[in-house]
Structure formats: C-alpha cells, structure tokens
Short mmCIF file of C-alpha atoms and ligand atoms in Angstrom, two decimals:
data_model
loop_
_atom_site.label_atom_id
_atom_site.label_comp_id
_atom_site.label_asym_id
_atom_site.label_seq_id
_atom_site.Cartn_x
_atom_site.Cartn_y
_atom_site.Cartn_z
CA MET A 199 109.70 150.45 88.30
CA ILE A 200 112.37 152.37 85.96
CA LEU A 201 115.39 150.28 87.47
CA LEU A 202 113.48 146.78 87.08
CA LEU A 203 112.75 147.87 83.09
CA VAL A 204 116.35 148.84 82.90
CA SER A 205 117.85 145.60 84.48
CA LEU A 206 115.26 143.79 82.26
CA SER A 207 116.74 145.40 79.18
CA VAL A 208 120.39 144.93 80.05
CA THR A 209 119.81 141.26 80.69
CA THR A 210 117.97 140.54 77.52
CA LEU A 211 120.77 142.51 75.41
CA LEU A 212 123.55 140.40 77.38
CA ALA A 213 121.56 137.22 76.89
CA PHE A 214 121.31 138.22 73.30
CA THR A 215 124.98 138.92 72.57
CA PHE A 216 125.80 135.93 74.63
CA ILE A 217 123.78 133.35 72.35
CA LYS A 218 124.93 135.11 69.33
CA SER A 219 128.45 134.54 69.91
CA LEU A 220 127.84 130.89 70.94
CA PHE A 221 125.93 129.52 67.76
CA GLY A 222 128.80 132.23 65.62
CA GLN A 223 125.78 133.56 63.85
CA THR A 224 126.65 136.37 61.69
CA THR A 225 124.01 138.85 60.71
CA THR A 226 124.47 141.13 57.45
CA LYS A 227 123.97 144.55 58.45
CA LEU A 228 121.42 146.31 56.17
CA ASN A 229 122.11 149.59 54.93
CA SER A 230 119.23 151.34 55.05
CA PRO A 231 118.61 155.22 53.46
CA PRO A 232 118.71 158.20 55.78
CA SER A 233 116.01 158.55 58.16
CA PRO A 234 114.72 161.54 60.28
CA TRP A 235 114.81 160.82 64.35
CA ARG A 236 111.60 159.57 65.23
CA LEU A 237 109.32 158.57 68.05
CA PRO A 238 108.14 155.44 69.86
CA LEU A 239 104.69 154.02 68.71
CA ILE A 240 104.14 156.90 66.12
CA GLY A 241 107.39 157.08 64.10
CA ASN A 242 107.60 160.10 61.92
CA LEU A 243 103.80 160.82 61.73
CA HIS A 244 104.46 163.90 63.80
CA GLN A 245 107.00 165.51 61.10
CA LEU A 246 103.76 165.42 58.54
CA SER A 247 101.39 168.47 58.30
CA LEU A 248 98.20 168.65 56.86
CA HIS A 249 100.11 169.07 53.50
CA PRO A 250 102.12 166.05 53.37
CA HIS A 251 103.71 166.82 50.14
CA ARG A 252 105.38 170.02 51.25
CA SER A 253 106.52 168.28 54.71
CA LEU A 254 108.30 165.44 52.92
CA HIS A 255 109.71 167.93 50.34
CA SER A 256 111.06 169.84 53.70
CA LEU A 257 112.48 166.60 54.92
CA SER A 258 114.22 165.61 51.93
CA VAL A 259 115.83 168.67 51.40
CA ARG A 260 117.62 167.66 55.07
CA TYR A 261 117.77 163.92 54.53
CA GLY A 262 118.14 163.51 50.64
CA PRO A 263 116.26 162.24 47.88
CA LEU A 264 116.16 158.95 49.12
CA MET A 265 114.88 158.64 52.67
CA LEU A 266 113.15 156.22 55.17
CA LEU A 267 110.50 157.18 57.00
CA HIS A 268 108.22 155.20 59.45
CA PHE A 269 104.16 155.97 59.83
CA GLY A 270 103.63 154.07 62.84
CA ARG A 271 104.80 150.44 62.23
CA VAL A 272 104.65 150.84 58.07
CA PRO A 273 108.21 151.27 56.61
CA THR A 274 107.93 154.13 54.26
CA LEU A 275 110.43 154.99 51.06
CA VAL A 276 110.14 158.63 50.04
CA VAL A 277 111.71 159.33 46.73
CA SER A 278 112.13 163.13 45.73
CA SER A 279 114.79 163.18 42.58
CA ALA A 280 114.39 162.72 39.45
CA ASP A 281 117.21 160.30 39.64
CA MET A 282 115.87 157.83 42.24
CA ALA A 283 112.31 158.01 40.42
CA HIS A 284 113.95 156.39 37.49
CA ASP A 285 115.41 153.91 39.49
CA VAL A 286 112.07 153.08 41.28
CA MET A 287 109.83 153.61 38.08
CA LYS A 288 111.88 152.37 35.35
CA THR A 289 114.94 150.31 36.22
CA HIS A 290 113.00 148.09 39.21
CA ASP A 291 109.40 149.02 37.78
CA LEU A 292 107.76 145.63 38.42
CA LYS A 293 109.17 145.55 41.84
CA PHE A 294 107.22 148.91 42.52
CA ALA A 295 104.23 147.97 40.31
CA SER A 296 101.74 147.52 43.22
CA ARG A 297 99.95 149.98 45.39
CA PRO A 298 99.70 149.95 49.31
CA LYS A 299 96.58 147.74 50.44
CA ARG A 300 94.79 150.46 52.50
CA LYS A 301 91.52 149.21 53.99
CA ALA A 302 89.56 152.03 52.73
CA VAL A 303 90.51 151.57 49.51
CA ALA A 304 89.98 147.83 49.54
CA THR A 305 86.28 148.43 50.80
CA PHE A 306 85.51 150.68 47.90
CA LEU A 307 87.13 148.05 45.70
CA ASN A 308 85.40 145.19 47.09
CA GLY A 309 88.14 143.47 48.63
CA LYS A 310 89.92 143.29 44.92
CA ASP A 311 92.98 145.27 44.10
CA VAL A 312 92.29 146.06 40.55
CA ALA A 313 95.27 147.26 38.78
CA PHE A 314 94.72 148.77 35.68
CA SER A 315 97.42 147.36 33.30
CA PRO A 316 95.92 143.91 32.94
CA TYR A 317 93.19 145.59 31.11
CA GLY A 318 95.80 148.05 29.66
CA GLU A 319 95.01 146.30 26.05
CA SER A 320 91.15 146.79 26.30
CA TRP A 321 91.89 150.32 27.22
CA ARG A 322 94.62 151.05 24.59
CA GLN A 323 92.07 149.85 21.83
CA PHE A 324 89.59 152.02 23.52
CA LYS A 325 91.59 155.01 23.56
CA GLN A 326 93.13 155.06 20.29
CA LYS A 327 89.20 154.72 18.68
CA MET A 328 87.52 157.02 21.20
CA VAL A 329 89.64 159.97 22.26
CA GLN A 330 88.72 161.88 18.89
CA SER A 331 85.31 160.29 18.81
CA PHE A 332 84.20 161.92 22.41
CA GLU A 333 85.00 165.53 20.68
CA LYS A 334 81.05 165.88 20.27
CA VAL A 335 80.81 165.28 23.63
CA ARG A 336 83.19 167.55 24.91
CA GLU A 337 81.79 170.22 22.40
CA GLU A 338 78.20 169.71 23.98
CA GLU A 339 79.11 169.72 27.52
CA ILE A 340 81.87 172.68 27.15
CA ASN A 341 78.61 174.56 25.33
CA LEU A 342 76.16 174.04 28.29
CA MET A 343 79.12 175.50 30.71
CA MET A 344 79.32 178.42 28.62
CA GLU A 345 75.54 179.28 28.33
CA LYS A 346 75.46 179.33 32.32
CA ILE A 347 78.60 181.53 32.27
CA GLU A 348 76.55 184.10 29.73
CA LYS A 349 73.69 183.94 31.72
CA ALA A 350 75.44 184.95 34.93
CA ILE A 351 76.68 187.87 32.69
CA SER A 352 73.53 188.89 31.83
CA THR A 353 72.36 189.18 35.45
CA SER A 354 75.69 190.80 36.60
CA SER A 355 76.34 187.83 38.96
CA PRO A 356 79.46 186.33 40.09
CA VAL A 357 80.19 182.50 39.48
CA SER A 358 81.76 179.57 41.06
CA LEU A 359 83.83 178.58 38.25
CA SER A 360 85.11 175.81 40.72
CA GLY A 361 81.32 174.67 40.53
CA LEU A 362 81.06 174.77 36.99
CA LEU A 363 84.33 172.91 36.38
CA SER A 364 83.65 170.24 38.79
CA SER A 365 79.98 169.33 36.99
CA LEU A 366 81.63 169.72 33.66
CA THR A 367 84.52 167.08 34.20
CA SER A 368 82.50 164.75 36.53
CA ASP A 369 79.55 164.63 33.27
CA LEU A 370 82.44 164.19 30.95
CA ILE A 371 83.99 161.17 32.60
CA CYS A 372 80.45 159.88 32.93
CA ARG A 373 79.29 160.13 29.09
CA ILE A 374 83.10 158.44 28.22
CA ALA A 375 82.98 155.56 31.19
CA LEU A 376 78.90 154.99 31.02
CA GLY A 377 77.96 156.71 27.71
CA ARG A 378 75.27 158.92 29.43
CA LYS A 379 75.28 161.31 32.22
CA PHE A 380 74.00 160.15 35.32
CA ARG A 381 71.22 161.82 36.91
CA GLY A 382 68.97 160.14 39.09
CA ASP A 383 65.18 159.88 37.89
CA SER A 384 64.06 161.78 40.99
CA GLU A 385 65.48 164.68 42.71
CA GLU A 386 66.33 162.42 45.84
CA GLU A 387 68.13 160.03 43.62
CA SER A 388 70.09 163.12 41.77
CA ASP A 389 71.51 163.83 44.99
CA ARG A 390 72.34 160.21 45.96
CA TYR A 391 74.22 159.79 42.79
CA ASN A 392 76.06 162.99 42.77
CA VAL A 393 79.08 161.66 41.10
CA PHE A 394 81.46 164.58 41.56
CA GLU A 395 80.38 164.51 45.35
CA ILE A 396 80.80 160.47 45.68
CA VAL A 397 84.34 160.93 43.92
CA ARG A 398 85.48 163.81 46.17
CA LYS A 399 84.25 162.09 49.69
CA THR A 400 85.91 158.93 48.10
CA MET A 401 89.27 160.49 47.47
CA GLU A 402 88.83 162.38 51.17
CA LEU A 403 88.39 159.07 52.82
CA SER A 404 91.30 157.37 50.87
CA GLY A 405 93.52 160.11 52.06
CA ALA A 406 92.16 160.54 55.66
CA PHE A 407 95.20 159.03 57.75
CA PRO A 408 93.84 155.59 59.41
CA PHE A 409 95.37 155.23 62.76
CA GLY A 410 94.36 151.53 63.07
CA GLU A 411 96.56 150.48 59.97
CA TYR A 412 99.50 152.14 61.06
CA ILE A 413 99.23 152.21 64.67
CA PRO A 414 97.06 149.10 65.70
CA SER A 415 96.75 150.06 69.34
CA LEU A 416 95.13 153.22 68.47
CA ALA A 417 92.36 151.77 65.90
CA TRP A 418 89.75 152.85 68.52
CA ILE A 419 90.65 156.56 67.14
CA ASP A 420 89.00 155.44 63.79
CA THR A 421 86.08 153.91 65.33
CA ILE A 422 85.33 157.25 67.34
CA ARG A 423 86.10 159.78 64.72
CA GLY A 424 83.50 157.69 62.64
CA LEU A 425 86.07 156.44 59.68
CA ASP A 426 84.93 153.25 59.56
CA SER A 427 81.34 154.16 59.45
CA LYS A 428 82.03 156.75 56.93
CA VAL A 429 83.98 154.43 54.47
CA GLU A 430 81.05 151.97 55.00
CA GLU A 431 78.55 154.78 53.72
CA VAL A 432 80.64 155.76 50.73
CA SER A 433 81.26 152.07 49.68
CA ASN A 434 77.26 151.85 49.87
CA LYS A 435 76.93 154.71 47.83
CA ILE A 436 79.31 153.71 45.38
CA ASN A 437 77.97 150.17 45.09
CA SER A 438 74.25 151.32 44.51
CA PHE A 439 75.47 154.09 42.06
CA LEU A 440 77.57 151.49 39.85
CA GLU A 441 74.66 148.92 40.15
CA ARG A 442 71.98 151.45 38.92
CA ALA A 443 74.67 152.54 36.36
CA MET A 444 74.93 149.39 34.66
CA GLN A 445 71.33 148.35 34.95
CA LYS A 446 70.62 151.79 32.90
CA ASN A 447 73.26 150.86 30.47
CA VAL A 448 71.21 147.61 29.90
CA GLU A 449 68.03 149.22 29.58
CA ASP A 450 69.50 152.25 27.34
CA HIS A 451 71.27 150.44 24.98
CA THR A 452 68.83 147.74 23.32
CA ASP A 453 68.98 149.67 19.90
CA LYS A 454 71.88 151.97 20.33
CA GLU A 455 75.68 151.98 19.14
CA ARG A 456 77.89 150.61 21.89
CA SER A 457 80.39 153.38 22.25
CA ALA A 458 81.09 153.83 25.84
CA PHE A 459 83.91 152.16 27.86
CA VAL A 460 81.41 150.02 29.98
CA ASP A 461 80.19 148.78 26.38
CA ILE A 462 83.62 147.76 25.38
CA LEU A 463 84.06 145.89 28.53
CA VAL A 464 80.69 143.99 28.40
CA SER A 465 81.67 143.18 25.18
CA ILE A 466 84.99 141.83 26.32
CA GLN A 467 83.06 140.25 29.02
CA ARG A 468 80.87 138.37 26.93
CA ASP A 469 83.21 137.17 23.69
CA MET A 470 85.90 136.83 26.23
CA THR A 471 88.23 137.57 22.99
CA MET A 472 91.08 138.95 25.25
CA GLY A 473 91.98 135.82 26.90
CA PHE A 474 90.82 136.96 30.44
CA GLU A 475 87.63 136.79 31.93
CA ILE A 476 86.41 139.75 33.67
CA GLY A 477 83.90 139.32 36.40
CA ASN A 478 81.06 141.75 37.05
CA SER A 479 82.86 143.18 40.34
CA GLU A 480 86.21 143.65 38.30
CA LEU A 481 84.47 145.46 35.54
CA GLN A 482 82.54 147.52 38.00
CA ASN A 483 86.37 148.22 39.71
CA ILE A 484 87.44 149.34 36.43
CA ILE A 485 84.73 151.70 36.06
CA LEU A 486 85.37 153.10 39.34
CA ASP A 487 89.08 153.57 38.75
CA VAL A 488 88.21 155.62 35.71
CA PHE A 489 85.79 157.86 37.71
CA LEU A 490 88.33 158.32 40.55
CA GLY A 491 91.15 158.70 38.21
CA GLY A 492 89.62 160.94 36.03
CA THR A 493 87.24 163.60 37.66
CA ALA A 494 88.98 165.20 40.27
CA THR A 495 92.42 165.37 38.60
CA THR A 496 91.19 167.01 35.30
CA PHE A 497 89.04 169.61 37.27
CA THR A 498 91.96 170.32 39.75
CA LEU A 499 93.98 170.89 36.58
CA LEU A 500 91.35 173.24 35.10
CA GLU A 501 90.98 175.15 38.49
CA TRP A 502 94.79 175.91 39.21
CA THR A 503 95.11 177.03 35.37
CA MET A 504 92.26 179.55 35.83
CA THR A 505 93.62 180.68 39.17
CA GLU A 506 97.24 180.93 37.76
CA LEU A 507 96.17 183.13 34.72
CA MET A 508 94.18 185.33 37.17
CA ARG A 509 97.00 185.98 39.12
CA ARG A 510 99.20 186.99 36.26
CA PRO A 511 97.36 189.10 33.69
CA GLU A 512 100.36 189.22 31.67
CA TYR A 513 100.26 185.46 30.57
CA MET A 514 96.37 185.57 30.33
CA LYS A 515 97.19 188.05 27.65
CA LYS A 516 99.67 185.94 25.90
CA LEU A 517 97.32 183.15 26.06
CA LYS A 518 94.24 184.85 24.52
CA ASP A 519 96.67 186.13 21.57
CA ASP A 520 97.81 182.75 21.05
CA ILE A 521 94.05 181.30 20.86
CA CYS A 522 93.01 184.10 18.93
CA SER A 523 95.51 183.83 16.52
CA ALA A 524 94.93 179.65 15.93
CA SER A 525 91.28 180.32 16.28
CA PRO A 526 90.49 183.54 14.21
CA ARG A 527 87.02 183.33 13.17
CA LYS A 528 84.39 185.53 15.17
CA ASP A 529 81.31 183.99 13.61
CA THR A 530 81.62 180.62 15.13
CA LEU A 531 81.87 180.96 19.17
CA TYR A 532 83.28 177.22 19.61
CA VAL A 533 87.03 176.76 19.55
CA SER A 534 87.26 173.47 17.92
CA GLU A 535 90.14 170.91 18.95
CA GLU A 536 91.50 170.73 15.59
CA GLU A 537 92.41 174.76 16.38
CA VAL A 538 93.73 173.70 19.71
CA GLU A 539 96.42 171.31 18.23
CA LYS A 540 98.14 174.59 16.78
CA MET A 541 98.18 176.30 20.05
CA SER A 542 101.66 176.12 21.37
CA TYR A 543 101.48 178.46 24.40
CA LEU A 544 98.28 176.77 25.49
CA LYS A 545 100.07 173.52 26.03
CA ALA A 546 103.08 175.21 27.70
CA VAL A 547 100.34 176.73 30.33
CA ILE A 548 98.93 173.54 30.94
CA LYS A 549 102.43 171.70 31.27
CA GLU A 550 103.38 174.33 33.74
CA VAL A 551 100.47 174.06 35.85
CA LEU A 552 100.84 170.29 35.89
CA ARG A 553 104.49 171.03 36.98
CA LEU A 554 103.85 173.24 40.02
CA HIS A 555 100.20 171.82 41.05
CA PRO A 556 100.52 168.24 40.08
CA PRO A 557 96.75 167.04 40.85
CA VAL A 558 98.50 163.65 42.44
CA PRO A 559 101.35 165.15 44.20
CA ILE A 560 102.59 162.24 45.83
CA ILE A 561 102.31 158.92 44.05
CA LEU A 562 101.88 155.92 46.11
CA ARG A 563 103.36 152.44 45.39
CA GLY A 564 104.22 149.21 47.19
CA LEU A 565 107.42 147.10 47.01
CA CYS A 566 106.93 143.24 46.51
CA GLU A 567 110.68 142.18 46.55
CA ASP A 568 113.60 143.23 48.37
CA VAL A 569 115.83 145.83 46.45
CA ASN A 570 118.92 147.61 46.27
CA LEU A 571 118.53 151.10 45.47
CA LYS A 572 122.02 152.92 44.83
CA GLY A 573 123.36 150.81 47.69
CA TYR A 574 120.78 151.46 50.19
CA ASP A 575 118.58 148.28 51.08
CA ILE A 576 114.73 148.42 51.05
CA ALA A 577 112.80 145.41 52.25
CA ALA A 578 109.55 143.95 50.73
CA GLY A 579 106.50 145.50 51.97
CA THR A 580 107.91 148.78 52.31
CA GLN A 581 105.26 151.34 51.48
CA VAL A 582 106.59 153.95 48.44
CA ILE A 583 106.09 157.48 47.95
CA ILE A 584 107.00 159.20 44.69
CA SER A 585 106.92 162.63 45.56
CA ALA A 586 106.29 164.22 42.15
CA TRP A 587 105.71 167.46 43.93
CA ALA A 588 109.18 167.97 45.22
CA ILE A 589 110.71 166.14 42.15
CA GLN A 590 108.72 168.76 39.46
CA ARG A 591 110.32 171.94 41.74
CA ASP A 592 113.75 170.60 42.22
CA THR A 593 116.28 173.49 41.41
CA ALA A 594 119.00 170.85 40.30
CA THR A 595 117.17 170.16 37.43
CA TRP A 596 114.72 172.96 36.80
CA GLY A 597 117.21 175.77 37.53
CA LEU A 598 116.78 178.39 40.28
CA ASP A 599 113.36 179.91 39.15
CA ALA A 600 111.85 176.42 39.99
CA GLU A 601 109.47 177.67 42.31
CA GLU A 602 108.02 180.51 39.47
CA PHE A 603 104.80 179.98 37.36
CA ARG A 604 106.90 180.78 33.88
CA PRO A 605 104.99 178.40 30.87
CA GLU A 606 107.70 180.11 28.71
CA ARG A 607 110.41 177.21 29.86
CA HIS A 608 108.26 174.61 28.17
CA LEU A 609 107.93 176.27 24.49
CA ASP A 610 111.27 174.69 23.19
CA SER A 611 111.65 171.90 25.74
CA PRO A 612 111.56 167.79 24.81
CA VAL A 613 110.18 167.11 28.18
CA GLU A 614 106.80 165.21 27.46
CA PHE A 615 104.05 163.93 29.67
CA GLU A 616 104.29 160.16 29.01
CA GLY A 617 106.84 159.85 31.97
CA GLN A 618 109.98 159.13 30.52
CA ASP A 619 111.78 162.46 31.84
CA PHE A 620 111.83 161.62 35.52
CA MET A 621 112.17 165.15 36.29
CA TYR A 622 108.29 165.77 35.02
CA ILE A 623 105.84 162.70 36.21
CA PRO A 624 102.48 164.22 36.70
CA PHE A 625 100.84 161.19 35.30
CA GLY A 626 103.49 158.93 36.82
CA SER A 627 105.35 156.72 34.89
CA GLY A 628 106.01 153.06 34.27
CA ARG A 629 103.68 150.08 34.60
CA ARG A 630 101.22 152.18 36.61
CA ARG A 631 101.37 155.05 34.78
CA CYS A 632 98.02 157.07 34.41
CA PRO A 633 96.05 155.42 31.32
CA GLY A 634 93.91 158.63 31.01
CA ILE A 635 96.71 161.13 29.85
CA ARG A 636 95.13 161.77 26.44
CA PHE A 637 91.49 162.04 27.77
CA GLY A 638 92.47 164.42 30.65
CA LEU A 639 94.65 166.60 28.28
CA ALA A 640 91.92 166.75 25.51
CA MET A 641 89.29 167.80 28.24
CA ALA A 642 91.63 170.50 29.66
CA GLU A 643 93.02 172.03 26.53
CA VAL A 644 89.51 172.63 24.51
CA THR A 645 87.75 173.93 27.85
CA LEU A 646 90.50 176.63 28.60
CA ALA A 647 90.65 177.50 25.07
CA ASN A 648 87.21 178.44 24.89
CA LEU A 649 86.84 179.70 28.51
CA VAL A 650 89.46 182.23 27.74
CA LYS A 651 88.66 183.22 24.15
CA ARG A 652 84.87 183.66 24.90
CA PHE A 653 85.42 185.48 28.21
CA ASP A 654 87.59 188.12 30.38
CA TRP A 655 87.99 187.31 33.99
CA ARG A 656 87.79 188.70 37.31
CA ALA A 657 88.53 187.18 40.55
CA GLU A 658 85.84 187.83 43.34
CA VAL A 659 87.76 186.97 46.49
CA GLU A 660 90.67 188.77 46.99
CA PRO A 661 91.65 187.93 50.61
CA LEU A 662 95.09 189.51 50.46
CA GLY A 663 93.67 192.71 48.82
CA ASP A 664 95.82 192.39 46.09
CA GLY A 665 92.71 191.66 43.41
CA LYS A 666 94.61 187.98 42.82
CA PRO A 667 92.97 185.00 43.50
CA ASP A 668 94.65 183.02 46.62
CA GLN A 669 96.45 180.02 46.49
CA THR A 670 95.49 178.20 49.76
CA GLU A 671 95.55 174.24 48.92
CA ALA A 672 92.78 171.82 50.38
CA THR A 673 94.08 168.51 52.26
CA GLY A 674 93.40 165.22 50.62
CA VAL A 675 94.84 162.92 48.13
CA ASP A 676 94.30 165.20 45.16
CA VAL A 677 95.59 169.00 45.79
CA CYS A 678 92.58 171.30 44.49
CA ARG A 679 92.18 174.85 45.89
CA LYS A 680 90.59 174.96 49.39
CA PHE A 681 88.06 177.75 48.73
CA PRO A 682 85.69 177.63 45.44
CA LEU A 683 87.30 180.20 42.77
CA VAL A 684 84.45 182.85 42.60
CA VAL A 685 84.77 184.89 39.40
CA PHE A 686 83.13 187.70 37.46
CA PRO A 687 83.09 186.97 33.89
CA SER A 688 82.47 189.26 30.95
CA CYS A 689 82.06 188.88 27.32
CA ALA A 690 85.74 189.42 25.73
CA ILE A 691 85.01 188.84 21.90
CA PHE A 692 81.95 190.81 21.23
CA SER A 693 82.46 193.62 23.99
CA LYS A 694 85.41 194.68 21.68
C1 LIG B 186 95.04 166.07 34.55
C2 LIG B 186 94.48 164.79 34.67
C3 LIG B 186 94.93 163.44 35.46
C4 LIG B 186 96.34 163.68 36.06
C5 LIG B 186 97.39 164.46 36.44
C6 LIG B 186 96.27 162.04 36.49
C7 LIG B 186 97.51 161.54 37.18
C8 LIG B 186 97.67 160.29 37.52
C9 LIG B 186 98.70 159.54 38.27
C10 LIG B 186 100.09 160.45 38.76
C11 LIG B 186 98.54 158.19 38.25
C12 LIG B 186 99.38 157.26 39.34
C13 LIG B 186 100.50 156.80 38.37
C14 LIG B 186 101.70 156.01 38.64
O1 LIG B 186 101.32 155.26 39.69
O2 LIG B 186 102.60 156.21 38.18
C15 LIG B 186 97.23 158.08 37.71
C16 LIG B 186 96.65 156.75 37.97
C17 LIG B 186 95.62 156.35 37.09
N1 LIG B 186 94.75 157.57 36.24
FE1 LIG B 186 95.02 159.24 35.72
N2 LIG B 186 95.37 161.44 35.79
C18 LIG B 186 94.53 162.16 35.28
C19 LIG B 186 93.39 162.16 34.32
C20 LIG B 186 92.90 160.75 33.91
C21 LIG B 186 91.73 160.48 33.36
C22 LIG B 186 91.12 161.50 32.21
C23 LIG B 186 91.62 158.92 33.55
C24 LIG B 186 90.58 158.21 33.20
C25 LIG B 186 89.81 158.58 32.06
C26 LIG B 186 92.53 158.36 34.36
C27 LIG B 186 92.65 157.21 34.82
C28 LIG B 186 93.52 156.91 35.63
C29 LIG B 186 93.71 155.44 36.21
C30 LIG B 186 92.64 154.36 35.89
C31 LIG B 186 94.68 155.21 36.99
C32 LIG B 186 95.37 153.90 37.79
C33 LIG B 186 96.13 153.45 36.77
C34 LIG B 186 96.75 151.98 37.43
O3 LIG B 186 96.83 151.77 38.63
O4 LIG B 186 97.26 150.97 37.04
N3 LIG B 186 93.27 159.74 34.88
N4 LIG B 186 96.90 159.10 37.14
#
C-alpha cells in the first residue's frame, strides 16, 4: 500500500514537472512569513493551549513578529509587534478591516456581518451628547452596588465582587443602550433575560473552537459536543431578548424623552436623515454589538484592577491618597466624575491594567485583498490575529520590566488609548477601533474611585496562602478571572 502511494506521488510529481517545462510556465514564488512546523490536517492547532494569547506569544518569540500559522485549512497571520501592527491597522487598514466570518457569530447576527463603522456617524453624535448625560445613571447604579457592599459589611459576610461588578456593568450597558434595566416581568423571565449570562454565553461560544470550520472532515465533533445546538439555543435567547427589549422600548417611551442609543437609532430609522436605511435586524445587531462589546470588557477591566490592587497594598494606598486628595469631602459619600477627572494616578492604574490584562487579548480581523507586508506576501482570505497581549508586553518597546505591574510608567507618558501608538492597543485601532472607549473608561474610572475611597479590601480566596488573590485566567474570547473574586470589605473613611 505504502509502495503504491509513493509511486503514485513520484509519478504525479514527474508529470507536473514535465507539463510545466513543456508549457514554459513560470510561477512567481510567494515569500510567506515564517511558519512553525505543522501536522497534516490540523496544521498548527496542536501548538495552541487553552490560553491562545499565551501560546501565540511564545511562538512569536521564536518565529518573529509576523508569522503564518494554519488552523486546519485556514491560514492565519499573527501580528506581534507594534511596528507590524502599525502596518496592518494604519498603512493597510482598509484591507484588514473585515472580521472573519465564523458560523457561531453569523448565527448570532442572523447572517449579517454588521460592522459598526457605517453607523459610526450616528454613534459619534450619540457619544458626544451622551457620555456625560449618562453620569446620573452611573451614579444611581454605583450607589446601589455600594449599598449591597455596606449590607455585607454590617453582617460581616464575604461578597463576590465579581458578581457585583458583572451586575453593575450589564445594568449600565442596558440603560445606555435600551434606556432601562432589563428585567423580565416574572422570575422565570428575569432568569431568561439575564443579560450578563447571555453575553457571557455568547462570548464563550464565539470563542469555542469550531472544528468543522477549520477541518471540515471533523465537523461531526461539533455535533457530538453539542456546539451547534448550544449556538442555536443562545441565538434564540438573544433574539427573544432583543425583540422583548424593543417591544418594551415602544411601550415605555410613549411620553418619555428619547435618550438611549436605541432611541437615536429608531429616530434615524424613521427620518432616514443619515442617507442610509437601518432595517430592524440591523438595528438589533447594532444593539447586540454594544452589549457584547461593552459588558464583559468593562467588567473584566474592573475585576483585574481590583485583583492587582489587592495583590499590591502599596499601590492601593497610593491610589487611595490620589482619590482622597482630589475628593477630600467626607460629608458626601459619592465621588463625582468631575473629581475623577483630577485623579492622574487612578488613570495610570487603569492604563496599566489594560496593558497587562487587555480584556480583548487577541484582536481578530480578516484580509480582503492580497497584500505585501515588509516583503512578505499575504493572500486575500487570510485570517488575521493582532496579538495585543504580546505587543503590550514587548520588552523592546516597554522595557525590561514589561511584565511588571507598575502604574508609574504612565504618569508622564504621551501614550494614549486612541490606538495611535501601536505599542498600546487595548481598544484596537483604525476603522474597526472600539467605539465605546469613552463609555468604558467613564464606567471603570468612577466605579473604581468609589470602591477604593469608601472601603478597605481584603481578599478571601488565598490559594497560595500568601494573602493575595490569585491571577488564574479563564478561557474564552475575553480573558477575565477564572475564579470569582471574593472579598471582605470594611468601611474606610468613617472607621478612621
Ligand atoms: C474596557 C472596555 C473596553 C475594551 C478594552 C474594548 C476593546 C475593544 C476592542 C479591542 C475592539 C476591537 C477593535 C479593533 O478591531 O481594532 C472592540 C470593538 C468594539 N467595541 Fe469595545 N471595548 C471596551 C468597551 C466597549 C464599550 C463600553 C462599548 C459600547 C458601549 C464597546 C463597543 C464595541 C463595539 C460595538 C466594537 C466593534 C466595532 C466594530 O467592529 O466596528 N466597547 N472593543
């Protein structure tokens, strides 16, 4: 059998060489980026661990900042330096502006790939007017969370800070996007419409590896492990949640001022003032984009920030001093957003957390045209991973202490969030850059200022026995903590 196969291959090779020389055909040799060795059928998949951002980083240390991997049959370009990211997200931004079409994502979006950018103008208008006008909403929701913490203190019970932060971020996004918190009318409905759960499941399934898409002959594995049916189930949940939310929006707003993002979109839909039409399903997809883009990311940022601060009491103390000097009053408990603006150390802490724990550690894009990058040929259709996690830990740009949590490095630094400095891209860059930067930061900054000013914190979970919360990462598209952060808070200001 083996002999037969070998002789077949040799014959084919000879035939090919003969035909080529007969017709004098010359094929230009493509110069592909370096690739690690790969196995038949699965390509480089065996080199990815449950934490792909870490495996890709290790591979890039060996194969360089531009490498070509193969996930089954899908060629995947991995970009791991600021210089290469500049070429992809700035020089050739338009060519790299699509997102790979995964089956799960397409199902969630009802087959439509909605890029946010065509609606960028309406989002920009919405954003300018609205980031500040949602200040009251943030204050109300943060105060509700603070009350829950105070209640736990009065009964000396531990609290799941992760649980509180996930409710806070999903309630805030609900109010920004839909104008109201979305709770079902009954207990069963509340369970069915648990926004954070829906978002988490959607992110989890979007990140689950779909064998069938990369290796068609293994599609049966997706059926056996129930991936397809889970995608279907979550997609139905999303649709019924969005339909219910839109219906509530019509019922609620008969005589109220229309101020949430959905209201702006509905008014554009009616007036068609933007020069393009928004159909109902596009409208729902844009709202879904805001939910998926805004909830888990902001939650992850807050969860890691509290983890890092509880691991390093010296930074917690410095932050508390910064907050108390910008917000010295003890008569009013709430730290206002105007006061937060003066807190330079708080902003440096958040910047440092976004550098070491980017909630989106690998940014996915697609390539729609052939392109040449630094002498390497990349073919249209290649899937592209911009490895923000690796770029933001690169010692070549961040120095030898790149792996260390050190907020001070940002105090006098011109590096900003907007994606103009390619060594720092927690919100991406270019056409597909995150449209929610201001919303995300506004939520995170004022929440953190209030949590740190009013309470002292001690972590309950000490698996290493060193009195510090652990840093184990969950698996999935957004990298939050694996285990919930459980804490014992105590009152800070008034206990002193
Ligand atoms: C800490 C918070 C956040 C982080 C770290 C974050 C990060 C990101 C990143 C890395 C991308 C991909 C960018 C690219 O491809 O270049 C993205 C896209 C997106 N984000 Fe955010 N985000 C955050 C908060 C938000 C918020 C609060 C919203 C909405 C209110 C939001 C909405 C979106 C949307 C809609 C997209 C898709 C844009 C498109 O594909 O055109 N994000 N985000």
